């Protein structure tokens, strides 16, 4: 990995740590209202100003980043696990199970990801406590976002199942479980790790889209999605440029992910 | 391409769309709050009208019988009735399909035009500065949610559907650039270059036939990508298309609209993918 890529990793880690320690860096709690300072421009007390309810924008941004940066990897872990179980198990067993797995994967991939997410999210209760909405949003990302990864995992396991070293191990009487744990899984691990890292920025972006549509994390909890909704008041953007801060921070974090991941892509 | 392969693809398209529609109906049926009627709170409705609405709701409670009944009606051209928008679904689809098709055409056409316009010079020049700049431009559009991109176009007074083209273009650029670099390094293309053939002739006669099949496979993927991006773009820009209809129907839990939309969208996506699958070797499909 090049020096520039290491720098990107370090910067991303720094952003992650700052978001993780939001309660240390944020000037105020995310829901605290300063009712005497509604829509206040940036000052030393409020570095990014306050919103229409008098809440400090910088604090909300830091807490919002914490939610997205902590829960997107959790959702990515869930989707990668599901991809490994569904795609990997089907391809490893083979025969009817492999064909059945393929049908299920193709079915999930036949609907655009956002349409599927929008439909399922809207069918769940919308009027829920903010914390429940966080769990619902990211759990849905994890449980519905596994199909593309499963397709890649299944193709890899299928190739491995028919590879010479696995056939030789099987011919030597190696038990199925040992074959899976000692020969197949170590070779699938890099694919699973790559799929996990590819899913993280995808889930952050999807949560932002859902939040813009009013189906993501609900108030008063901040997230990148619901913070971006302030951009809908686009008449105010010209004379209140600090409203761009959530978008700029999102683009910065996503660019770091893209930069790191593109290196992996070219390397492979 | 044999008739058997076409037949198999057609059956796959139909089956996937039908199962997709059934899944849509099942999800709606088991969603919390299904069957709760706003009409119960409407004092202007008579007891008979409320009773009629409850009977209609009761018919939709059994997913399988609802879906079988729905498919029977569909065979006769009856797509059902939207309770939230108070109009026949077929009318809603007829009104909104052209809007979404227009958005997708702009998105796919613009994305391909932009992607190829940047990818071809990146391959010909092989300049690190050009490649880095092009990669940066595509990278930026991969980092912005489609809804925000549409909003930015509204801010500058441009049509928001251009955002769909900017969602599609990074995928086209990255795939076609990698493919073109590999193809231009093939021995027969290098020989053609060494013999002094013009750039246009090399592209048309030696490169294009090699990249046509994988590019066609990518075309299927970009239709699905554009369709997905159309949803937030139509909602944010208030375009009366299928994406906006899906959003409204999802929020209102409008069973007939959601089932029909799932069926239509699955049909379009699977048909686009199947069409490109038919013309593409399987090795190419795995890398997309």
PDB file of N, CA and C in Angstrom, chain A residues 155-219:
ATOM      1  N   UNK A 155     -19.723 -17.769  -6.106  1.00  0.00           N
ATOM      2  CA  UNK A 155     -18.859 -18.061  -7.267  1.00  0.00           C
ATOM      3  C   UNK A 155     -17.480 -18.530  -6.796  1.00  0.00           C
ATOM      4  N   UNK A 156     -16.957 -17.901  -5.738  1.00  0.00           N
ATOM      5  CA  UNK A 156     -15.635 -18.284  -5.216  1.00  0.00           C
ATOM      6  C   UNK A 156     -15.679 -19.696  -4.631  1.00  0.00           C
ATOM      7  N   UNK A 157     -16.708 -19.976  -3.817  1.00  0.00           N
ATOM      8  CA  UNK A 157     -16.807 -21.296  -3.179  1.00  0.00           C
ATOM      9  C   UNK A 157     -16.999 -22.383  -4.241  1.00  0.00           C
ATOM     10  N   UNK A 158     -17.785 -22.061  -5.274  1.00  0.00           N
ATOM     11  CA  UNK A 158     -18.012 -23.026  -6.358  1.00  0.00           C
ATOM     12  C   UNK A 158     -16.678 -23.380  -7.035  1.00  0.00           C
ATOM     13  N   UNK A 159     -15.855 -22.355  -7.278  1.00  0.00           N
ATOM     14  CA  UNK A 159     -14.536 -22.592  -7.889  1.00  0.00           C
ATOM     15  C   UNK A 159     -13.655 -23.429  -6.969  1.00  0.00           C
ATOM     16  N   UNK A 160     -13.712 -23.095  -5.672  1.00  0.00           N
ATOM     17  CA  UNK A 160     -12.878 -23.819  -4.699  1.00  0.00           C
ATOM     18  C   UNK A 160     -13.305 -25.275  -4.581  1.00  0.00           C
ATOM     19  N   UNK A 161     -14.633 -25.481  -4.591  1.00  0.00           N
ATOM     20  CA  UNK A 161     -15.169 -26.839  -4.445  1.00  0.00           C
ATOM     21  C   UNK A 161     -14.622 -27.759  -5.541  1.00  0.00           C
ATOM     22  N   UNK A 162     -14.445 -27.170  -6.739  1.00  0.00           N
ATOM     23  CA  UNK A 162     -13.962 -27.981  -7.856  1.00  0.00           C
ATOM     24  C   UNK A 162     -12.451 -27.865  -8.070  1.00  0.00           C
ATOM     25  N   UNK A 163     -11.757 -27.179  -7.158  1.00  0.00           N
ATOM     26  CA  UNK A 163     -10.311 -27.006  -7.353  1.00  0.00           C
ATOM     27  C   UNK A 163      -9.576 -28.305  -7.018  1.00  0.00           C
ATOM     28  N   UNK A 164      -8.374 -28.401  -7.579  1.00  0.00           N
ATOM     29  CA  UNK A 164      -7.627 -29.669  -7.446  1.00  0.00           C
ATOM     30  C   UNK A 164      -7.302 -30.012  -5.996  1.00  0.00           C
ATOM     31  N   UNK A 165      -6.884 -28.975  -5.219  1.00  0.00           N
ATOM     32  CA  UNK A 165      -6.453 -29.298  -3.844  1.00  0.00           C
ATOM     33  C   UNK A 165      -7.628 -29.753  -2.980  1.00  0.00           C
ATOM     34  N   UNK A 166      -8.815 -29.211  -3.248  1.00  0.00           N
ATOM     35  CA  UNK A 166      -9.988 -29.641  -2.470  1.00  0.00           C
ATOM     36  C   UNK A 166     -10.396 -31.056  -2.899  1.00  0.00           C
ATOM     37  N   UNK A 167     -10.348 -31.301  -4.209  1.00  0.00           N
ATOM     38  CA  UNK A 167     -10.696 -32.644  -4.707  1.00  0.00           C
ATOM     39  C   UNK A 167      -9.721 -33.687  -4.137  1.00  0.00           C
ATOM     40  N   UNK A 168      -8.444 -33.270  -4.088  1.00  0.00           N
ATOM     41  CA  UNK A 168      -7.423 -34.194  -3.567  1.00  0.00           C
ATOM     42  C   UNK A 168      -7.663 -34.468  -2.072  1.00  0.00           C
ATOM     43  N   UNK A 169      -7.982 -33.400  -1.330  1.00  0.00           N
ATOM     44  CA  UNK A 169      -8.247 -33.568   0.106  1.00  0.00           C
ATOM     45  C   UNK A 169      -9.462 -34.478   0.312  1.00  0.00           C
ATOM     46  N   UNK A 170     -10.468 -34.281  -0.522  1.00  0.00           N
ATOM     47  CA  UNK A 170     -11.690 -35.107  -0.408  1.00  0.00           C
ATOM     48  C   UNK A 170     -11.357 -36.573  -0.730  1.00  0.00           C
ATOM     49  N   UNK A 171     -10.549 -36.758  -1.790  1.00  0.00           N
ATOM     50  CA  UNK A 171     -10.177 -38.127  -2.192  1.00  0.00           C
ATOM     51  C   UNK A 171      -9.342 -38.802  -1.102  1.00  0.00           C
ATOM     52  N   UNK A 172      -8.597 -37.980  -0.317  1.00  0.00           N
ATOM     53  CA  UNK A 172      -7.771 -38.556   0.755  1.00  0.00           C
ATOM     54  C   UNK A 172      -8.599 -38.867   1.997  1.00  0.00           C
ATOM     55  N   UNK A 173      -9.890 -38.610   1.933  1.00  0.00           N
ATOM     56  CA  UNK A 173     -10.774 -38.947   3.060  1.00  0.00           C
ATOM     57  C   UNK A 173     -10.921 -37.843   4.086  1.00  0.00           C
ATOM     58  N   UNK A 174     -10.606 -36.613   3.701  1.00  0.00           N
ATOM     59  CA  UNK A 174     -10.744 -35.487   4.641  1.00  0.00           C
ATOM     60  C   UNK A 174     -12.235 -35.258   4.940  1.00  0.00           C
ATOM     61  N   UNK A 175     -12.620 -35.222   6.228  1.00  0.00           N
ATOM     62  CA  UNK A 175     -14.044 -35.022   6.547  1.00  0.00           C
ATOM     63  C   UNK A 175     -14.533 -33.648   6.059  1.00  0.00           C
ATOM     64  N   UNK A 176     -15.836 -33.579   5.789  1.00  0.00           N
ATOM     65  CA  UNK A 176     -16.426 -32.361   5.212  1.00  0.00           C
ATOM     66  C   UNK A 176     -16.161 -31.120   6.052  1.00  0.00           C
ATOM     67  N   UNK A 177     -16.332 -31.266   7.387  1.00  0.00           N
ATOM     68  CA  UNK A 177     -16.182 -30.111   8.262  1.00  0.00           C
ATOM     69  C   UNK A 177     -14.745 -29.593   8.237  1.00  0.00           C
ATOM     70  N   UNK A 178     -13.799 -30.537   8.263  1.00  0.00           N
ATOM     71  CA  UNK A 178     -12.383 -30.158   8.234  1.00  0.00           C
ATOM     72  C   UNK A 178     -12.040 -29.508   6.893  1.00  0.00           C
ATOM     73  N   UNK A 179     -12.628 -30.054   5.827  1.00  0.00           N
ATOM     74  CA  UNK A 179     -12.412 -29.516   4.482  1.00  0.00           C
ATOM     75  C   UNK A 179     -12.880 -28.055   4.426  1.00  0.00           C
ATOM     76  N   UNK A 180     -14.048 -27.856   5.037  1.00  0.00           N
ATOM     77  CA  UNK A 180     -14.628 -26.501   5.043  1.00  0.00           C
ATOM     78  C   UNK A 180     -13.769 -25.544   5.871  1.00  0.00           C
ATOM     79  N   UNK A 181     -13.405 -25.992   7.084  1.00  0.00           N
ATOM     80  CA  UNK A 181     -12.698 -25.101   8.004  1.00  0.00           C
ATOM     81  C   UNK A 181     -11.232 -24.883   7.633  1.00  0.00           C
ATOM     82  N   UNK A 182     -10.573 -25.918   7.125  1.00  0.00           N
ATOM     83  CA  UNK A 182      -9.129 -25.824   6.877  1.00  0.00           C
ATOM     84  C   UNK A 182      -8.775 -25.448   5.442  1.00  0.00           C
ATOM     85  N   UNK A 183      -9.660 -25.768   4.497  1.00  0.00           N
ATOM     86  CA  UNK A 183      -9.280 -25.541   3.090  1.00  0.00           C
ATOM     87  C   UNK A 183     -10.134 -24.490   2.377  1.00  0.00           C
ATOM     88  N   UNK A 184     -11.441 -24.494   2.659  1.00  0.00           N
ATOM     89  CA  UNK A 184     -12.315 -23.561   1.928  1.00  0.00           C
ATOM     90  C   UNK A 184     -12.352 -22.187   2.608  1.00  0.00           C
ATOM     91  N   UNK A 185     -12.678 -22.167   3.900  1.00  0.00           N
ATOM     92  CA  UNK A 185     -12.846 -20.881   4.600  1.00  0.00           C
ATOM     93  C   UNK A 185     -11.618 -19.966   4.519  1.00  0.00           C
ATOM     94  N   UNK A 186     -10.396 -20.468   4.746  1.00  0.00           N
ATOM     95  CA  UNK A 186      -9.237 -19.556   4.653  1.00  0.00           C
ATOM     96  C   UNK A 186      -9.110 -18.901   3.276  1.00  0.00           C
ATOM     97  N   UNK A 187      -9.577 -19.604   2.227  1.00  0.00           N
ATOM     98  CA  UNK A 187      -9.489 -19.025   0.890  1.00  0.00           C
ATOM     99  C   UNK A 187     -10.627 -18.051   0.584  1.00  0.00           C
ATOM    100  N   UNK A 188     -11.730 -18.171   1.333  1.00  0.00           N
ATOM    101  CA  UNK A 188     -12.865 -17.260   1.117  1.00  0.00           C
ATOM    102  C   UNK A 188     -12.706 -16.003   1.977  1.00  0.00           C
ATOM    103  N   UNK A 189     -11.882 -16.105   3.028  1.00  0.00           N
ATOM    104  CA  UNK A 189     -11.744 -14.996   3.979  1.00  0.00           C
ATOM    105  C   UNK A 189     -11.388 -13.654   3.305  1.00  0.00           C
ATOM    106  N   UNK A 190     -10.397 -13.617   2.384  1.00  0.00           N
ATOM    107  CA  UNK A 190     -10.089 -12.311   1.756  1.00  0.00           C
ATOM    108  C   UNK A 190     -11.289 -11.725   1.005  1.00  0.00           C
ATOM    109  N   UNK A 191     -12.096 -12.597   0.372  1.00  0.00           N
ATOM    110  CA  UNK A 191     -13.283 -12.121  -0.367  1.00  0.00           C
ATOM    111  C   UNK A 191     -14.282 -11.520   0.623  1.00  0.00           C
ATOM    112  N   UNK A 192     -14.465 -12.200   1.748  1.00  0.00           N
ATOM    113  CA  UNK A 192     -15.419 -11.716   2.753  1.00  0.00           C
ATOM    114  C   UNK A 192     -14.967 -10.375   3.328  1.00  0.00           C
ATOM    115  N   UNK A 193     -13.663 -10.258   3.576  1.00  0.00           N
ATOM    116  CA  UNK A 193     -13.143  -8.993   4.129  1.00  0.00           C
ATOM    117  C   UNK A 193     -13.347  -7.859   3.106  1.00  0.00           C
ATOM    118  N   UNK A 194     -13.056  -8.161   1.832  1.00  0.00           N
ATOM    119  CA  UNK A 194     -13.243  -7.139   0.780  1.00  0.00           C
ATOM    120  C   UNK A 194     -14.715  -6.728   0.678  1.00  0.00           C
ATOM    121  N   UNK A 195     -15.621  -7.713   0.731  1.00  0.00           N
ATOM    122  CA  UNK A 195     -17.052  -7.412   0.643  1.00  0.00           C
ATOM    123  C   UNK A 195     -17.512  -6.564   1.827  1.00  0.00           C
ATOM    124  N   UNK A 196     -16.935  -6.855   3.000  1.00  0.00           N
ATOM    125  CA  UNK A 196     -17.283  -6.073   4.189  1.00  0.00           C
ATOM    126  C   UNK A 196     -16.909  -4.607   3.970  1.00  0.00           C
ATOM    127  N   UNK A 197     -15.675  -4.360   3.515  1.00  0.00           N
ATOM    128  CA  UNK A 197     -15.219  -2.979   3.343  1.00  0.00           C
ATOM    129  C   UNK A 197     -15.952  -2.268   2.216  1.00  0.00           C
ATOM    130  N   UNK A 198     -16.364  -3.014   1.186  1.00  0.00           N
ATOM    131  CA  UNK A 198     -17.124  -2.389   0.092  1.00  0.00           C
ATOM    132  C   UNK A 198     -18.517  -1.993   0.589  1.00  0.00           C
ATOM    133  N   UNK A 199     -19.070  -2.808   1.507  1.00  0.00           N
ATOM    134  CA  UNK A 199     -20.435  -2.550   1.986  1.00  0.00           C
ATOM    135  C   UNK A 199     -20.511  -1.331   2.904  1.00  0.00           C
ATOM    136  N   UNK A 200     -19.451  -1.051   3.644  1.00  0.00           N
ATOM    137  CA  UNK A 200     -19.518   0.049   4.640  1.00  0.00           C
ATOM    138  C   UNK A 200     -19.877   1.388   3.980  1.00  0.00           C
ATOM    139  N   UNK A 201     -19.110   1.869   2.968  1.00  0.00           N
ATOM    140  CA  UNK A 201     -19.499   3.163   2.365  1.00  0.00           C
ATOM    141  C   UNK A 201     -20.856   3.098   1.663  1.00  0.00           C
ATOM    142  N   UNK A 202     -21.164   1.928   1.094  1.00  0.00           N
ATOM    143  CA  UNK A 202     -22.462   1.771   0.417  1.00  0.00           C
ATOM    144  C   UNK A 202     -23.608   1.973   1.409  1.00  0.00           C
ATOM    145  N   UNK A 203     -23.450   1.417   2.606  1.00  0.00           N
ATOM    146  CA  UNK A 203     -24.510   1.530   3.613  1.00  0.00           C
ATOM    147  C   UNK A 203     -24.600   2.958   4.173  1.00  0.00           C
ATOM    148  N   UNK A 204     -23.453   3.622   4.301  1.00  0.00           N
ATOM    149  CA  UNK A 204     -23.475   5.015   4.782  1.00  0.00           C
ATOM    150  C   UNK A 204     -24.263   5.871   3.778  1.00  0.00           C
ATOM    151  N   UNK A 205     -23.966   5.654   2.492  1.00  0.00           N
ATOM    152  CA  UNK A 205     -24.628   6.424   1.426  1.00  0.00           C
ATOM    153  C   UNK A 205     -26.123   6.100   1.357  1.00  0.00           C
ATOM    154  N   UNK A 206     -26.458   4.829   1.530  1.00  0.00           N
ATOM    155  CA  UNK A 206     -27.872   4.429   1.451  1.00  0.00           C
ATOM    156  C   UNK A 206     -28.652   5.003   2.627  1.00  0.00           C
ATOM    157  N   UNK A 207     -28.029   5.011   3.816  1.00  0.00           N
ATOM    158  CA  UNK A 207     -28.718   5.610   4.973  1.00  0.00           C
ATOM    159  C   UNK A 207     -28.964   7.091   4.713  1.00  0.00           C
ATOM    160  N   UNK A 208     -27.999   7.741   4.059  1.00  0.00           N
ATOM    161  CA  UNK A 208     -28.155   9.169   3.741  1.00  0.00           C
ATOM    162  C   UNK A 208     -29.339   9.367   2.787  1.00  0.00           C
ATOM    163  N   UNK A 209     -29.445   8.487   1.785  1.00  0.00           N
ATOM    164  CA  UNK A 209     -30.571   8.572   0.839  1.00  0.00           C
ATOM    165  C   UNK A 209     -31.896   8.339   1.547  1.00  0.00           C
ATOM    166  N   UNK A 210     -31.932   7.310   2.409  1.00  0.00           N
ATOM    167  CA  UNK A 210     -33.169   7.007   3.144  1.00  0.00           C
ATOM    168  C   UNK A 210     -33.553   8.178   4.048  1.00  0.00           C
ATOM    169  N   UNK A 211     -32.539   8.767   4.692  1.00  0.00           N
ATOM    170  CA  UNK A 211     -32.777   9.905   5.576  1.00  0.00           C
ATOM    171  C   UNK A 211     -33.364  11.079   4.806  1.00  0.00           C
ATOM    172  N   UNK A 212     -32.842  11.312   3.590  1.00  0.00           N
ATOM    173  CA  UNK A 212     -33.365  12.395   2.747  1.00  0.00           C
ATOM    174  C   UNK A 212     -34.833  12.154   2.386  1.00  0.00           C
ATOM    175  N   UNK A 213     -35.207  10.873   2.279  1.00  0.00           N
ATOM    176  CA  UNK A 213     -36.596  10.540   1.927  1.00  0.00           C
ATOM    177  C   UNK A 213     -37.492  10.464   3.166  1.00  0.00           C
ATOM    178  N   UNK A 214     -36.903  10.719   4.324  1.00  0.00           N
ATOM    179  CA  UNK A 214     -37.691  10.708   5.562  1.00  0.00           C
ATOM    180  C   UNK A 214     -37.937   9.317   6.098  1.00  0.00           C
ATOM    181  N   UNK A 215     -37.139   8.332   5.656  1.00  0.00           N
ATOM    182  CA  UNK A 215     -37.346   6.953   6.100  1.00  0.00           C
ATOM    183  C   UNK A 215     -36.144   6.399   6.863  1.00  0.00           C
ATOM    184  N   UNK A 216     -35.242   7.273   7.259  1.00  0.00           N
ATOM    185  CA  UNK A 216     -34.046   6.807   7.965  1.00  0.00           C
ATOM    186  C   UNK A 216     -34.185   6.991   9.470  1.00  0.00           C
ATOM    187  N   UNK A 217     -33.104   7.432  10.080  1.00  0.00           N
ATOM    188  CA  UNK A 217     -33.083   7.667  11.526  1.00  0.00           C
ATOM    189  C   UNK A 217     -33.969   8.879  11.836  1.00  0.00           C
ATOM    190  N   UNK A 218     -34.809   8.752  12.889  1.00  0.00           N
ATOM    191  CA  UNK A 218     -35.746   9.849  13.162  1.00  0.00           C
ATOM    192  C   UNK A 218     -35.220  10.805  14.236  1.00  0.00           C
ATOM    193  N   UNK A 219     -35.753  12.001  14.212  1.00  0.00           N
ATOM    194  CA  UNK A 219     -35.410  13.041  15.197  1.00  0.00           C
ATOM    195  C   UNK A 219     -35.818  12.584  16.599  1.00  0.00           C
TER     196      UNK A 219
END
